[in-house]
Amino acid sequence: MRVAVHAFDGVTMFHLAAPLLIFGEVSRQELAPAWTTTVWTDDGHGIRTAEGLRVDDVAGPEVVEQADLVVLPSWPDDLPPAGESFKARIRAAHARGSRVAGLCLGAFPVADTGLLDGREVVTHWAAVALLGKRRPEVTINAAALYLDHGDVLTSAGTASAIDACLHIVRTHLGSAAAASVARHLVVAPHREGGQAQYVERPMPEPGGVAHLGPTIDWALGRLNRRLSVDDLAAHAGMSRRNFTRRFAEVTGSTPARWVLARRLDEARHLLETTDTPIARIAAACGFASVVTFRQNFVSAYSTTPTSYRQRFALVPDGLS
């Protein structure tokens, strides 16, 4: 397996190191015939990382022509469009049968090539909206840790690169090999949940949104109660049909979906900051039962409330 990892001025050491570490461990453990990993730059010259370190032992773009796997581990923070020669090089590698992986913001140059048109893509959650605007031909999946189409793979933010690279090892060499690499690096062979559990909760502005602000604030103060579309429309003094249309215009969501999202936001806050039992959190956030709460939570974040609390709680373990 010949792996070509792209580097550029300003790349962080973590983004560059993640694929080097995972694939290098395959060779160090002799889990397969030699896996060679080469760092390349657009001009074959060394680069300076975001941390100020020089990386000079690099190859030029010609190594892509022989690579079995081309990894774009990140992309500059200002997200410049990939150049024509860069895109042509990646497309040519793909046409020869090379696998292409865009990790974190590296999904942007992969999407620029057109290789993901009509397919699902993931990138760092903070950049998913930008990617959707930039390449409307792709379908954004904001929650996944990584998405693999066999020939092209993209991953979510930062540490998700480790998950994606372990997945590549698992795909080529099997679960035992991936587990062995993960064990030596003291990371999980496969993380539970998706990127959605790490996304910052939107904080409503004081007064809410536009003239619906009073109704939005009223709803936020009553998340523990039943909140139907008719209840919201009545509070706003509007017909159900007019309220639903106007609500979608100012929030980008239906009232029902918005209320559910706010209930889940509050549940996450309580799981992170209190030792309140799960059943009481479910009731406080307006869910009819613990089962309903758990089902909606898992659907939104691909993990259970209990697992979420264990990962993100700011109170000592064992209190709940």
Coordinates of C-alpha atoms in Angstrom, one line a residue:
M1 CA 0.0 0.0 0.0
R2 CA 1.5 3.3 -1.1
V3 CA 0.0 6.2 0.7
A4 CA 0.6 9.8 -0.4
V5 CA -0.3 12.4 2.2
H6 CA -0.6 16.1 1.1
A7 CA 0.9 18.9 3.1
F8 CA 0.8 22.7 2.8
D9 CA 2.1 25.7 4.7
G10 CA 0.0 26.2 7.8
V11 CA -1.2 22.6 8.2
T12 CA -1.4 21.6 11.8
M13 CA 0.9 18.9 13.1
F14 CA -2.1 16.8 14.3
H15 CA -3.8 16.7 10.9
L16 CA -0.6 15.8 9.2
A17 CA 0.4 13.2 11.8
A18 CA -2.9 11.3 12.1
P19 CA -2.6 9.3 8.8
L20 CA 1.2 9.0 9.2
L21 CA 0.7 7.5 12.7
I22 CA -2.1 5.1 11.8
F23 CA -0.6 3.8 8.6
G24 CA 2.9 3.8 10.0
E25 CA 1.7 1.6 12.8
V26 CA 0.7 -1.0 10.3
S27 CA 4.3 -1.3 9.1
R28 CA 5.8 -1.1 12.6
Q29 CA 3.6 -4.0 13.7
E30 CA 4.3 -5.9 10.4
L31 CA 0.5 -6.4 9.9
A32 CA 0.8 -6.5 6.2
P33 CA 3.3 -6.3 3.3
A34 CA 5.0 -2.9 3.5
W35 CA 2.7 0.1 3.8
T36 CA 4.8 3.1 2.7
T37 CA 3.7 6.7 3.5
T38 CA 5.1 9.7 1.7
V39 CA 4.4 13.3 2.5
W40 CA 4.1 15.5 -0.7
T41 CA 3.6 19.2 -1.4
D42 CA 2.4 21.0 -4.5
D43 CA 5.9 22.1 -5.4
G44 CA 8.0 19.5 -3.7
H45 CA 9.4 22.1 -1.3
G46 CA 9.2 21.9 2.5
I47 CA 6.5 23.6 4.5
R48 CA 6.1 25.2 7.9
T49 CA 3.2 23.9 10.1
A50 CA 0.8 26.0 12.0
E51 CA 2.9 25.4 15.1
G52 CA 6.0 26.8 13.4
L53 CA 7.9 23.6 12.7
R54 CA 9.6 23.0 9.4
V55 CA 8.9 19.8 7.5
D56 CA 11.5 19.5 4.7
D57 CA 11.7 15.7 3.9
V58 CA 8.8 15.8 1.4
A59 CA 8.2 14.7 -2.2
G60 CA 6.7 16.4 -5.1
P61 CA 3.3 15.8 -6.6
E62 CA 4.6 13.1 -8.9
V63 CA 4.2 10.6 -6.0
V64 CA 0.5 10.8 -6.5
E65 CA 0.9 9.0 -9.8
Q66 CA 2.0 5.8 -8.0
A67 CA -0.2 6.1 -4.9
D68 CA -2.8 3.5 -4.0
L69 CA -4.3 6.0 -1.5
V70 CA -4.2 9.8 -1.7
V71 CA -4.9 11.5 1.6
L72 CA -5.8 15.2 1.9
P73 CA -5.6 15.5 5.7
S74 CA -6.8 19.1 5.9
W75 CA -7.0 22.4 3.9
P76 CA -6.1 26.0 4.6
D77 CA -8.5 27.7 7.0
D78 CA -9.6 30.3 4.4
L79 CA -10.7 27.3 2.3
P80 CA -9.4 28.4 -1.1
P81 CA -10.7 26.6 -4.2
A82 CA -8.5 23.8 -5.3
G83 CA -6.4 24.8 -8.3
E84 CA -7.0 23.2 -11.7
S85 CA -3.7 21.3 -11.8
F86 CA -4.4 20.0 -8.3
K87 CA -7.9 18.8 -9.2
A88 CA -6.7 17.2 -12.4
R89 CA -4.0 15.3 -10.4
I90 CA -6.5 14.0 -7.9
R91 CA -9.0 13.0 -10.6
A92 CA -6.3 11.3 -12.6
A93 CA -5.3 9.3 -9.5
H94 CA -8.9 8.3 -8.9
A95 CA -9.3 7.3 -12.6
R96 CA -6.2 5.0 -12.2
G97 CA -7.9 3.3 -9.3
S98 CA -6.4 5.1 -6.3
R99 CA -8.5 5.6 -3.3
V100 CA -9.0 9.3 -2.3
A101 CA -9.5 10.4 1.3
G102 CA -10.4 14.0 2.4
L103 CA -10.1 14.3 6.1
C104 CA -11.7 17.2 8.1
L105 CA -11.4 20.3 5.8
G106 CA -9.7 18.1 3.3
A107 CA -13.2 17.2 2.1
F108 CA -13.3 20.7 0.4
P109 CA -10.6 20.0 -2.3
V110 CA -12.1 16.5 -2.8
A111 CA -15.5 18.0 -3.4
D112 CA -13.9 20.6 -5.7
T113 CA -12.8 17.8 -8.0
G114 CA -16.4 16.7 -8.6
L115 CA -15.7 13.1 -7.4
L116 CA -18.4 13.4 -4.8
D117 CA -21.1 15.0 -6.9
G118 CA -24.4 13.2 -6.1
R119 CA -22.9 11.6 -3.0
E120 CA -22.9 12.2 0.7
V121 CA -20.0 14.2 2.2
V122 CA -19.0 15.0 5.7
T123 CA -16.5 17.6 7.0
H124 CA -15.9 19.5 10.2
W125 CA -19.3 20.4 11.6
A126 CA -18.4 24.1 11.7
A127 CA -17.8 24.1 7.9
V128 CA -20.7 21.9 6.6
A129 CA -22.8 24.9 5.6
L130 CA -19.9 26.4 3.7
L131 CA -19.3 23.2 1.9
G132 CA -23.0 22.9 1.0
K133 CA -22.9 26.4 -0.5
R134 CA -19.7 25.8 -2.3
R135 CA -20.7 22.5 -3.8
P136 CA -24.4 22.2 -4.0
E137 CA -24.0 19.0 -6.1
V138 CA -23.0 17.0 -3.0
T139 CA -25.3 15.9 -0.1
I140 CA -24.1 17.0 3.3
N141 CA -24.3 14.6 6.2
A142 CA -23.3 16.7 9.1
A143 CA -23.5 14.0 11.7
A144 CA -21.2 11.2 10.5
L145 CA -17.7 10.6 11.8
Y146 CA -16.7 9.5 8.3
L147 CA -18.4 8.4 5.0
D148 CA -16.8 5.8 2.7
H149 CA -18.0 5.3 -0.8
G150 CA -15.2 2.7 -1.5
D151 CA -13.3 4.9 -3.9
V152 CA -13.6 8.2 -2.0
L153 CA -13.8 8.8 1.7
T154 CA -14.4 12.0 3.8
S155 CA -14.3 12.5 7.5
A156 CA -15.6 14.9 10.1
G157 CA -13.4 17.3 12.1
T158 CA -9.9 16.8 13.5
A159 CA -9.8 13.6 15.6
S160 CA -12.3 11.9 13.3
A161 CA -9.2 11.5 11.0
I162 CA -8.1 8.7 13.3
D163 CA -11.5 7.0 13.0
A164 CA -11.4 7.2 9.2
C165 CA -7.8 6.0 9.0
L166 CA -8.6 3.0 11.3
H167 CA -11.6 2.3 9.1
I168 CA -9.2 2.2 6.0
V169 CA -7.0 -0.3 7.9
R170 CA -10.0 -2.3 8.8
T171 CA -11.3 -2.4 5.2
H172 CA -8.0 -3.5 3.8
L173 CA -6.6 -5.8 6.6
G174 CA -9.6 -6.7 8.7
S175 CA -10.9 -5.9 12.2
A176 CA -8.1 -7.7 14.0
A177 CA -5.5 -5.5 12.4
A178 CA -7.4 -2.3 13.1
A179 CA -7.9 -3.4 16.7
S180 CA -4.2 -4.1 17.0
V181 CA -3.3 -0.6 15.7
A182 CA -5.9 1.0 18.0
R183 CA -4.7 -0.9 21.0
H184 CA -1.1 0.3 20.5
L185 CA -2.2 3.9 20.1
V186 CA -4.6 3.6 23.1
V187 CA -7.6 4.7 21.1
A188 CA -11.0 3.1 20.5
P189 CA -11.1 0.9 17.4
H190 CA -14.5 2.3 16.6
R191 CA -16.0 5.3 18.4
E192 CA -19.7 5.3 19.4
G193 CA -21.9 8.0 17.9
G194 CA -21.3 10.6 15.3
Q195 CA -20.2 14.2 15.0
A196 CA -23.5 15.6 16.0
Q197 CA -22.9 15.1 19.7
Y198 CA -19.9 17.5 19.4
V199 CA -21.8 20.4 17.7
E200 CA -22.2 23.5 19.7
R201 CA -25.8 24.3 20.6
P202 CA -27.2 27.4 19.0
M203 CA -28.0 30.0 21.6
P204 CA -31.2 32.0 20.8
E205 CA -30.7 35.7 20.8
P206 CA -32.5 37.7 23.4
G207 CA -36.0 38.5 22.0
G208 CA -35.9 35.5 19.7
V209 CA -36.1 35.9 15.9
A210 CA -37.9 38.8 14.2
H211 CA -41.5 39.4 15.3
L212 CA -41.8 35.8 16.4
G213 CA -39.4 36.5 19.2
P214 CA -41.9 36.7 22.0
T215 CA -43.4 33.3 20.9
I216 CA -40.0 31.7 20.7
D217 CA -39.0 33.0 24.1
W218 CA -42.4 31.8 25.5
A219 CA -41.8 28.3 24.0
L220 CA -38.2 28.1 25.4
G221 CA -39.6 28.7 28.9
R222 CA -42.1 25.9 28.6
L223 CA -40.1 23.0 27.1
N224 CA -41.4 20.8 29.9
R225 CA -45.0 21.2 28.6
R226 CA -46.9 20.2 25.6
L227 CA -46.2 22.6 22.7
S228 CA -48.2 21.9 19.6
V229 CA -48.1 24.0 16.5
D230 CA -51.6 25.3 17.4
D231 CA -50.3 26.4 20.8
L232 CA -47.5 28.3 19.2
A233 CA -49.7 29.9 16.5
A234 CA -52.3 30.9 19.1
H235 CA -49.6 32.6 21.2
A236 CA -48.4 34.5 18.1
G237 CA -51.9 35.5 17.2
M238 CA -51.7 33.9 13.8
S239 CA -53.4 31.2 11.9
R240 CA -51.7 27.8 11.9
R241 CA -51.0 28.0 8.2
N242 CA -49.6 31.5 8.3
F243 CA -47.6 30.8 11.5
T244 CA -46.0 27.6 10.0
R245 CA -45.0 29.5 6.8
R246 CA -43.6 32.4 8.7
F247 CA -41.8 30.3 11.2
A248 CA -40.0 28.3 8.5
E249 CA -39.0 31.6 6.9
V250 CA -37.3 33.0 10.0
T251 CA -35.9 29.8 11.5
G252 CA -35.4 27.5 8.5
S253 CA -37.3 24.7 10.3
T254 CA -40.8 23.5 11.0
P255 CA -42.2 24.3 14.4
A256 CA -42.3 20.7 15.5
R257 CA -38.7 20.1 14.5
W258 CA -37.6 23.3 16.1
V259 CA -39.3 22.4 19.4
L260 CA -37.7 18.9 19.3
A261 CA -34.3 20.3 18.7
R262 CA -34.7 22.8 21.6
R263 CA -35.8 19.9 23.9
L264 CA -32.7 18.0 23.0
D265 CA -30.5 21.0 23.4
E266 CA -31.8 21.4 27.0
A267 CA -31.4 17.7 27.6
R268 CA -27.8 17.9 26.6
H269 CA -27.2 20.9 28.8
L270 CA -28.7 19.1 31.8
L271 CA -26.7 15.9 31.1
E272 CA -23.5 17.9 30.9
T273 CA -24.0 20.2 33.9
T274 CA -26.2 18.3 36.5
D275 CA -26.6 14.9 38.2
T276 CA -30.3 14.9 37.5
P277 CA -31.6 11.4 36.8
I278 CA -32.3 10.6 33.2
A279 CA -36.1 10.1 33.9
R280 CA -36.3 13.6 35.4
I281 CA -34.4 15.1 32.5
A282 CA -36.8 13.5 30.1
A283 CA -39.8 15.0 31.9
A284 CA -38.2 18.4 32.3
C285 CA -37.6 18.6 28.6
G286 CA -41.1 17.6 27.7
F287 CA -40.7 14.0 26.6
A288 CA -43.6 11.7 27.3
S289 CA -41.4 8.9 28.6
V290 CA -37.8 7.9 29.1
V291 CA -38.2 5.6 26.1
T292 CA -39.3 8.4 23.8
F293 CA -36.5 10.6 25.1
R294 CA -33.9 7.9 24.5
Q295 CA -35.2 7.2 21.0
N296 CA -35.1 10.8 20.0
F297 CA -31.7 11.3 21.5
V298 CA -30.1 8.3 19.8
S299 CA -31.7 9.4 16.5
A300 CA -30.2 12.9 16.8
Y301 CA -26.8 12.0 18.2
S302 CA -26.2 8.3 17.5
T303 CA -25.4 7.7 21.2
T304 CA -27.5 7.2 24.4
P305 CA -28.1 9.9 27.0
T306 CA -26.1 7.8 29.5
S307 CA -23.1 7.5 27.2
Y308 CA -23.3 11.2 26.3
R309 CA -23.2 12.1 30.0
Q310 CA -20.2 9.9 30.6
R311 CA -18.4 11.6 27.8
F312 CA -19.3 15.2 28.5
A313 CA -20.5 15.5 32.1
L314 CA -19.0 18.4 34.1
V315 CA -20.0 16.7 37.4
P316 CA -18.1 13.7 38.9
D317 CA -18.9 10.3 37.6
G318 CA -21.3 8.1 39.5
L319 CA -23.7 10.8 40.7
S320 CA -26.5 9.8 38.4

